[in-house]
Amino acid sequence: MTGYLTTHVLDTARGCPAEGLKIDLYKIDGESRTHLKTLVTNDDGRTDEQILPAEKFETGTYELVFHAGDYLTATGTPPEEPRFLDVVPLRFGMSEASHYHVPLLLSPFGYSTYRGS
């Protein structure tokens, strides 16, 4: 079995997929943080390609950084200064070669995540 990483972002305040949300992927190694990729969600709130495909998959610690503030501004959510949620980092470990799905449920004042399938 090979591993890979995907996500799905849902805007729970608007009740729809979060289209156009920028996501950065980082590999974490101790105190080192290496940028691997930047993607943007499509009209279904997913990325058009796997965030980390099987041929690049390695176990370890990673971070997905969701640029929620830019997305909220683009969708017309009234801004406050500073915005309560701007950049949402999710740090997680992948310990085996399998499908890791890390979704984000987002609203202007809260978010949640889980290991999906």
PDB file of C-alpha atoms in Angstrom, residues 3-93:
ATOM      1  CA  GLY A   3       0.430   6.651   1.143  1.00  0.00           C
ATOM      2  CA  TYR A   4      -0.927   9.960  -0.028  1.00  0.00           C
ATOM      3  CA  LEU A   5      -2.491  13.125   1.422  1.00  0.00           C
ATOM      4  CA  THR A   6      -5.751  14.909   0.529  1.00  0.00           C
ATOM      5  CA  THR A   7      -8.020  17.563   2.026  1.00  0.00           C
ATOM      6  CA  HIS A   8     -11.523  18.981   1.676  1.00  0.00           C
ATOM      7  CA  VAL A   9     -12.491  22.430   2.949  1.00  0.00           C
ATOM      8  CA  LEU A  10     -16.110  23.206   3.751  1.00  0.00           C
ATOM      9  CA  ASP A  11     -17.430  26.660   4.620  1.00  0.00           C
ATOM     10  CA  THR A  12     -19.870  25.820   7.409  1.00  0.00           C
ATOM     11  CA  ALA A  13     -21.126  29.411   7.722  1.00  0.00           C
ATOM     12  CA  ARG A  14     -22.199  29.553   4.074  1.00  0.00           C
ATOM     13  CA  GLY A  15     -23.036  25.843   3.776  1.00  0.00           C
ATOM     14  CA  CYS A  16     -20.847  25.153   0.754  1.00  0.00           C
ATOM     15  CA  PRO A  17     -17.384  24.018  -0.330  1.00  0.00           C
ATOM     16  CA  ALA A  18     -14.654  26.607   0.195  1.00  0.00           C
ATOM     17  CA  GLU A  19     -13.574  27.420  -3.354  1.00  0.00           C
ATOM     18  CA  GLY A  20     -10.386  29.413  -3.959  1.00  0.00           C
ATOM     19  CA  LEU A  21      -8.752  28.831  -0.570  1.00  0.00           C
ATOM     20  CA  LYS A  22      -4.949  28.749  -0.710  1.00  0.00           C
ATOM     21  CA  ILE A  23      -3.179  25.918   1.144  1.00  0.00           C
ATOM     22  CA  ASP A  24       0.546  25.520   1.814  1.00  0.00           C
ATOM     23  CA  LEU A  25       2.137  22.180   2.703  1.00  0.00           C
ATOM     24  CA  TYR A  26       5.244  22.029   4.899  1.00  0.00           C
ATOM     25  CA  LYS A  27       7.431  19.137   6.072  1.00  0.00           C
ATOM     26  CA  ILE A  28       8.481  19.507   9.700  1.00  0.00           C
ATOM     27  CA  ASP A  29      11.826  18.135  10.880  1.00  0.00           C
ATOM     28  CA  GLY A  30      12.619  19.199  14.442  1.00  0.00           C
ATOM     29  CA  GLU A  31      12.740  22.986  14.354  1.00  0.00           C
ATOM     30  CA  SER A  32      13.040  23.025  10.545  1.00  0.00           C
ATOM     31  CA  ARG A  33       9.982  23.785   8.382  1.00  0.00           C
ATOM     32  CA  THR A  34      10.338  23.165   4.622  1.00  0.00           C
ATOM     33  CA  HIS A  35       7.737  24.419   2.134  1.00  0.00           C
ATOM     34  CA  LEU A  36       6.784  21.631  -0.272  1.00  0.00           C
ATOM     35  CA  LYS A  37       3.787  22.872  -2.236  1.00  0.00           C
ATOM     36  CA  THR A  38       1.051  25.478  -2.614  1.00  0.00           C
ATOM     37  CA  LEU A  39      -2.411  24.546  -3.898  1.00  0.00           C
ATOM     38  CA  VAL A  40      -5.814  26.228  -4.194  1.00  0.00           C
ATOM     39  CA  THR A  41      -9.160  24.545  -3.621  1.00  0.00           C
ATOM     40  CA  ASN A  42     -11.509  24.011  -6.559  1.00  0.00           C
ATOM     41  CA  ASP A  43     -15.295  24.515  -6.708  1.00  0.00           C
ATOM     42  CA  ASP A  44     -15.778  21.352  -4.613  1.00  0.00           C
ATOM     43  CA  GLY A  45     -13.447  22.575  -1.845  1.00  0.00           C
ATOM     44  CA  ARG A  46     -10.801  20.009  -2.828  1.00  0.00           C
ATOM     45  CA  THR A  47      -7.475  20.340  -4.600  1.00  0.00           C
ATOM     46  CA  ASP A  48      -7.257  19.231  -8.224  1.00  0.00           C
ATOM     47  CA  GLU A  49      -4.362  16.926  -7.330  1.00  0.00           C
ATOM     48  CA  GLN A  50      -3.310  15.065  -4.222  1.00  0.00           C
ATOM     49  CA  ILE A  51      -1.508  17.349  -1.802  1.00  0.00           C
ATOM     50  CA  LEU A  52       1.185  14.749  -1.314  1.00  0.00           C
ATOM     51  CA  PRO A  53       0.994  12.040  -3.979  1.00  0.00           C
ATOM     52  CA  ALA A  54       2.175   8.459  -3.486  1.00  0.00           C
ATOM     53  CA  GLU A  55       5.453   8.993  -5.357  1.00  0.00           C
ATOM     54  CA  LYS A  56       6.465  11.769  -2.904  1.00  0.00           C
ATOM     55  CA  PHE A  57       4.917  10.319   0.246  1.00  0.00           C
ATOM     56  CA  GLU A  58       7.114   9.920   3.327  1.00  0.00           C
ATOM     57  CA  THR A  59       6.060   9.314   6.895  1.00  0.00           C
ATOM     58  CA  GLY A  60       6.750  12.155   9.302  1.00  0.00           C
ATOM     59  CA  THR A  61       5.340  15.391  10.619  1.00  0.00           C
ATOM     60  CA  TYR A  62       3.654  17.834   8.247  1.00  0.00           C
ATOM     61  CA  GLU A  63       1.756  21.090   8.412  1.00  0.00           C
ATOM     62  CA  LEU A  64      -1.080  22.295   6.230  1.00  0.00           C
ATOM     63  CA  VAL A  65      -1.526  26.063   6.361  1.00  0.00           C
ATOM     64  CA  PHE A  66      -4.978  27.231   5.288  1.00  0.00           C
ATOM     65  CA  HIS A  67      -5.194  30.918   4.297  1.00  0.00           C
ATOM     66  CA  ALA A  68      -8.654  31.395   5.766  1.00  0.00           C
ATOM     67  CA  GLY A  69      -8.551  35.199   6.083  1.00  0.00           C
ATOM     68  CA  ASP A  70      -7.951  35.758   2.378  1.00  0.00           C
ATOM     69  CA  TYR A  71     -10.751  33.297   1.569  1.00  0.00           C
ATOM     70  CA  LEU A  72     -13.178  34.967   3.989  1.00  0.00           C
ATOM     71  CA  THR A  73     -12.398  38.392   2.531  1.00  0.00           C
ATOM     72  CA  ALA A  74     -12.877  37.106  -1.033  1.00  0.00           C
ATOM     73  CA  THR A  75     -16.285  35.649  -0.141  1.00  0.00           C
ATOM     74  CA  GLY A  76     -17.509  38.918   1.357  1.00  0.00           C
ATOM     75  CA  THR A  77     -17.304  38.062   5.040  1.00  0.00           C
ATOM     76  CA  PRO A  78     -17.181  41.425   6.828  1.00  0.00           C
ATOM     77  CA  PRO A  79     -13.634  41.951   8.054  1.00  0.00           C
ATOM     78  CA  GLU A  80     -12.708  42.808  11.594  1.00  0.00           C
ATOM     79  CA  GLU A  81      -9.271  44.152  12.453  1.00  0.00           C
ATOM     80  CA  PRO A  82      -7.531  41.932  13.105  1.00  0.00           C
ATOM     81  CA  ARG A  83      -9.556  39.082  11.651  1.00  0.00           C
ATOM     82  CA  PHE A  84     -10.258  36.387  14.280  1.00  0.00           C
ATOM     83  CA  LEU A  85      -9.138  33.585  11.930  1.00  0.00           C
ATOM     84  CA  ASP A  86      -6.537  34.514   9.378  1.00  0.00           C
ATOM     85  CA  VAL A  87      -4.037  31.707   8.865  1.00  0.00           C
ATOM     86  CA  VAL A  88      -4.971  28.248  10.202  1.00  0.00           C
ATOM     87  CA  PRO A  89      -2.000  25.890  10.642  1.00  0.00           C
ATOM     88  CA  LEU A  90      -2.699  22.190  11.190  1.00  0.00           C
ATOM     89  CA  ARG A  91       0.316  20.131  12.253  1.00  0.00           C
ATOM     90  CA  PHE A  92      -0.090  16.361  12.113  1.00  0.00           C
ATOM     91  CA  GLY A  93       1.877  13.147  11.810  1.00  0.00           C
TER      92      GLY A  93
END
